[in-house]
Amino acid sequence: MDKKAPSKTMLARVLNGVKQLAIMLVFFTLFSAAIDLWRSKDIPTDNLPDLQAMTLNGNAVDVLAMSYHEPVLVYFWGTWCPVCSFVSPSVDIMASQYSVVTVAMNSGEDEKLSQYLKHKQYDFPVINDQRGRLAHDWSVNVTPTLMVIKGGELQFYTSGFTSLPGMWWRMLLA
């Protein structure tokens, strides 16, 4: 009987740890959602600013027009942003499966930005917003910022670290 007591204690500890982890995840998710709501208060959900531009590769993009065919993930980021270095690889994966348009904010001249993308092996389409005008038009003050646009309307908005599953769920729910 002494042998069963330690196993029950161990099981109780594991279950308690799982319970605490679940509570922390729920708290973190709610806190993150509240922060996103506060940060997005100035961003309109409809009548979005125009986002027509040329990518570094010379391709014309029109985010609002694209969004009428399928959801578009719009990613505002910077080469200088430490959190973006964790989010950008996930955005690159998303770009192989979904419509993705990225806006590099205040990240230097086209050549410098192209070298950065080549070094990191990113294939996502990039609009170089050298002076931050597009970011200003879209009321983006925090990097990284991700938006899902569908039918010309903002469906989802998040800023800061976002996981690959978080991006996928937003695109699927849009």
GROMACS .gro file of C-alpha atoms in nm:
model
  174
    1MET     CA    1   0.000   0.000   0.000
    2ASP     CA    2   0.294   0.231   0.054
    3LYS     CA    3   0.380   0.200  -0.317
    4LYS     CA    4   0.040   0.334  -0.430
    5ALA     CA    5   0.056   0.644  -0.214
    6PRO     CA    6   0.356   0.799  -0.398
    7SER     CA    7   0.197   0.732  -0.740
    8LYS     CA    8  -0.125   0.905  -0.631
    9THR     CA    9   0.079   1.195  -0.503
   10MET     CA   10   0.269   1.216  -0.831
   11LEU     CA   11  -0.054   1.201  -1.032
   12ALA     CA   12  -0.208   1.469  -0.812
   13ARG     CA   13   0.098   1.690  -0.869
   14VAL     CA   14   0.085   1.643  -1.245
   15LEU     CA   15  -0.289   1.718  -1.256
   16ASN     CA   16  -0.238   2.024  -1.037
   17GLY     CA   17   0.041   2.144  -1.269
   18VAL     CA   18  -0.179   2.094  -1.575
   19LYS     CA   19  -0.462   2.282  -1.405
   20GLN     CA   20  -0.234   2.573  -1.317
   21LEU     CA   21  -0.097   2.581  -1.673
   22ALA     CA   22  -0.449   2.586  -1.816
   23ILE     CA   23  -0.548   2.872  -1.586
   24MET     CA   24  -0.237   3.067  -1.688
   25LEU     CA   25  -0.310   3.009  -2.058
   26VAL     CA   26  -0.668   3.131  -2.018
   27PHE     CA   27  -0.549   3.436  -1.825
   28PHE     CA   28  -0.277   3.512  -2.082
   29THR     CA   29  -0.525   3.474  -2.370
   30LEU     CA   30  -0.777   3.708  -2.208
   31PHE     CA   31  -0.506   3.960  -2.121
   32SER     CA   32  -0.367   3.947  -2.475
   33ALA     CA   33  -0.716   3.991  -2.625
   34ALA     CA   34  -0.778   4.293  -2.401
   35ILE     CA   35  -0.447   4.450  -2.507
   36ASP     CA   36  -0.532   4.389  -2.875
   37LEU     CA   37  -0.873   4.551  -2.831
   38TRP     CA   38  -0.715   4.854  -2.667
   39ARG     CA   39  -0.444   4.886  -2.935
   40SER     CA   40  -0.696   4.849  -3.217
   41LYS     CA   41  -0.934   5.116  -3.089
   42ASP     CA   42  -0.817   5.365  -3.354
   43ILE     CA   43  -0.829   5.122  -3.644
   44PRO     CA   44  -1.150   5.121  -3.846
   45THR     CA   45  -1.304   4.783  -3.927
   46ASP     CA   46  -1.456   4.904  -4.252
   47ASN     CA   47  -1.367   5.190  -4.489
   48LEU     CA   48  -1.007   5.079  -4.455
   49PRO     CA   49  -0.729   5.292  -4.600
   50ASP     CA   50  -0.615   5.200  -4.948
   51LEU     CA   51  -0.318   4.966  -4.962
   52GLN     CA   52  -0.209   4.957  -5.324
   53ALA     CA   53   0.163   4.939  -5.379
   54MET     CA   54   0.450   4.763  -5.550
   55THR     CA   55   0.638   4.490  -5.372
   56LEU     CA   56   1.016   4.472  -5.375
   57ASN     CA   57   0.979   4.210  -5.651
   58GLY     CA   58   0.788   4.458  -5.869
   59ASN     CA   59   0.446   4.300  -5.827
   60ALA     CA   60   0.145   4.528  -5.784
   61VAL     CA   61  -0.076   4.447  -5.484
   62ASP     CA   62  -0.417   4.580  -5.389
   63VAL     CA   63  -0.506   4.440  -5.048
   64LEU     CA   64  -0.871   4.546  -5.048
   65ALA     CA   65  -0.933   4.402  -5.396
   66MET     CA   66  -0.755   4.079  -5.297
   67SER     CA   67  -0.970   4.052  -4.984
   68TYR     CA   68  -1.287   4.013  -5.191
   69HIS     CA   69  -1.152   3.683  -5.329
   70GLU     CA   70  -1.006   3.539  -5.007
   71PRO     CA   71  -0.885   3.655  -4.666
   72VAL     CA   72  -0.555   3.844  -4.673
   73LEU     CA   73  -0.304   3.845  -4.390
   74VAL     CA   74  -0.143   4.188  -4.365
   75TYR     CA   75   0.176   4.196  -4.159
   76PHE     CA   76   0.337   4.523  -4.046
   77TRP     CA   77   0.692   4.458  -3.929
   78GLY     CA   78   1.046   4.595  -3.923
   79THR     CA   79   1.394   4.455  -3.970
   80TRP     CA   80   1.486   4.635  -3.647
   81CYS     CA   81   1.204   4.470  -3.446
   82PRO     CA   82   1.322   4.189  -3.214
   83VAL     CA   83   0.976   4.031  -3.179
   84CYS     CA   84   0.935   4.034  -3.558
   85SER     CA   85   1.234   3.800  -3.584
   86PHE     CA   86   1.021   3.538  -3.404
   87VAL     CA   87   0.696   3.610  -3.595
   88SER     CA   88   0.835   3.649  -3.949
   89PRO     CA   89   0.923   3.278  -4.000
   90SER     CA   90   0.558   3.191  -3.925
   91VAL     CA   91   0.438   3.459  -4.166
   92ASP     CA   92   0.669   3.308  -4.428
   93ILE     CA   93   0.503   2.969  -4.378
   94MET     CA   94   0.158   3.130  -4.401
   95ALA     CA   95   0.258   3.299  -4.730
   96SER     CA   96   0.303   2.958  -4.890
   97GLN     CA   97  -0.062   2.872  -4.820
   98TYR     CA   98  -0.257   3.200  -4.798
   99SER     CA   99  -0.261   3.550  -4.943
  100VAL     CA  100  -0.011   3.747  -4.741
  101VAL     CA  101   0.109   4.105  -4.787
  102THR     CA  102   0.378   4.240  -4.560
  103VAL     CA  103   0.475   4.599  -4.496
  104ALA     CA  104   0.832   4.660  -4.377
  105MET     CA  105   0.819   4.977  -4.168
  106ASN     CA  106   1.119   5.209  -4.156
  107SER     CA  107   1.353   4.929  -4.262
  108GLY     CA  108   1.584   5.117  -4.497
  109GLU     CA  109   1.638   5.133  -4.870
  110ASP     CA  110   1.508   4.864  -5.105
  111GLU     CA  111   1.852   4.709  -5.160
  112LYS     CA  112   1.923   4.681  -4.788
  113LEU     CA  113   1.579   4.530  -4.725
  114SER     CA  114   1.621   4.284  -5.015
  115GLN     CA  115   1.954   4.170  -4.869
  116TYR     CA  116   1.790   4.119  -4.530
  117LEU     CA  117   1.510   3.908  -4.685
  118LYS     CA  118   1.760   3.701  -4.883
  119HIS     CA  119   1.973   3.644  -4.573
  120LYS     CA  120   1.669   3.531  -4.372
  121GLN     CA  121   1.535   3.329  -4.670
  122TYR     CA  122   1.191   3.493  -4.651
  123ASP     CA  123   0.973   3.456  -4.959
  124PHE     CA  124   0.672   3.662  -4.850
  125PRO     CA  125   0.580   3.968  -5.058
  126VAL     CA  126   0.713   4.290  -4.906
  127ILE     CA  127   0.611   4.651  -4.951
  128ASN     CA  128   0.887   4.881  -4.831
  129ASP     CA  129   0.731   5.154  -4.618
  130GLN     CA  130   1.056   5.350  -4.578
  131ARG     CA  131   0.902   5.648  -4.403
  132GLY     CA  132   0.616   5.474  -4.223
  133ARG     CA  133   0.339   5.643  -4.423
  134LEU     CA  134   0.138   5.325  -4.479
  135ALA     CA  135   0.172   5.234  -4.113
  136HIS     CA  136   0.049   5.581  -4.018
  137ASP     CA  137  -0.247   5.555  -4.258
  138TRP     CA  138  -0.341   5.223  -4.097
  139SER     CA  139  -0.284   5.356  -3.741
  140VAL     CA  140  -0.014   5.099  -3.676
  141ASN     CA  141   0.215   5.202  -3.392
  142VAL     CA  142   0.336   4.864  -3.268
  143THR     CA  143   0.536   4.596  -3.444
  144PRO     CA  144   0.463   4.332  -3.527
  145THR     CA  145   0.100   4.394  -3.616
  146LEU     CA  146  -0.109   4.139  -3.802
  147MET     CA  147  -0.448   4.199  -3.959
  148VAL     CA  148  -0.683   3.970  -4.146
  149ILE     CA  149  -0.885   4.153  -4.411
  150LYS     CA  150  -1.179   3.986  -4.583
  151GLY     CA  151  -1.440   4.148  -4.805
  152GLY     CA  152  -1.276   4.487  -4.756
  153GLU     CA  153  -1.324   4.470  -4.379
  154LEU     CA  154  -1.092   4.410  -4.089
  155GLN     CA  155  -1.178   4.071  -3.941
  156PHE     CA  156  -0.893   4.022  -3.693
  157TYR     CA  157  -0.621   4.240  -3.545
  158THR     CA  158  -0.335   4.147  -3.317
  159SER     CA  159  -0.002   4.297  -3.226
  160GLY     CA  160   0.304   4.164  -3.054
  161PHE     CA  161   0.403   3.799  -3.066
  162THR     CA  162   0.158   3.581  -3.256
  163SER     CA  163   0.204   3.208  -3.305
  164LEU     CA  164   0.162   3.015  -3.628
  165PRO     CA  165  -0.151   2.840  -3.493
  166GLY     CA  166  -0.290   3.182  -3.395
  167MET     CA  167  -0.243   3.305  -3.752
  168TRP     CA  168  -0.398   2.991  -3.898
  169TRP     CA  169  -0.707   3.015  -3.676
  170ARG     CA  170  -0.760   3.378  -3.765
  171MET     CA  171  -0.736   3.302  -4.137
  172LEU     CA  172  -0.970   3.003  -4.110
  173LEU     CA  173  -1.228   3.197  -3.908
  174ALA     CA  174  -1.225   3.499  -4.142
   0.00000   0.00000   0.00000
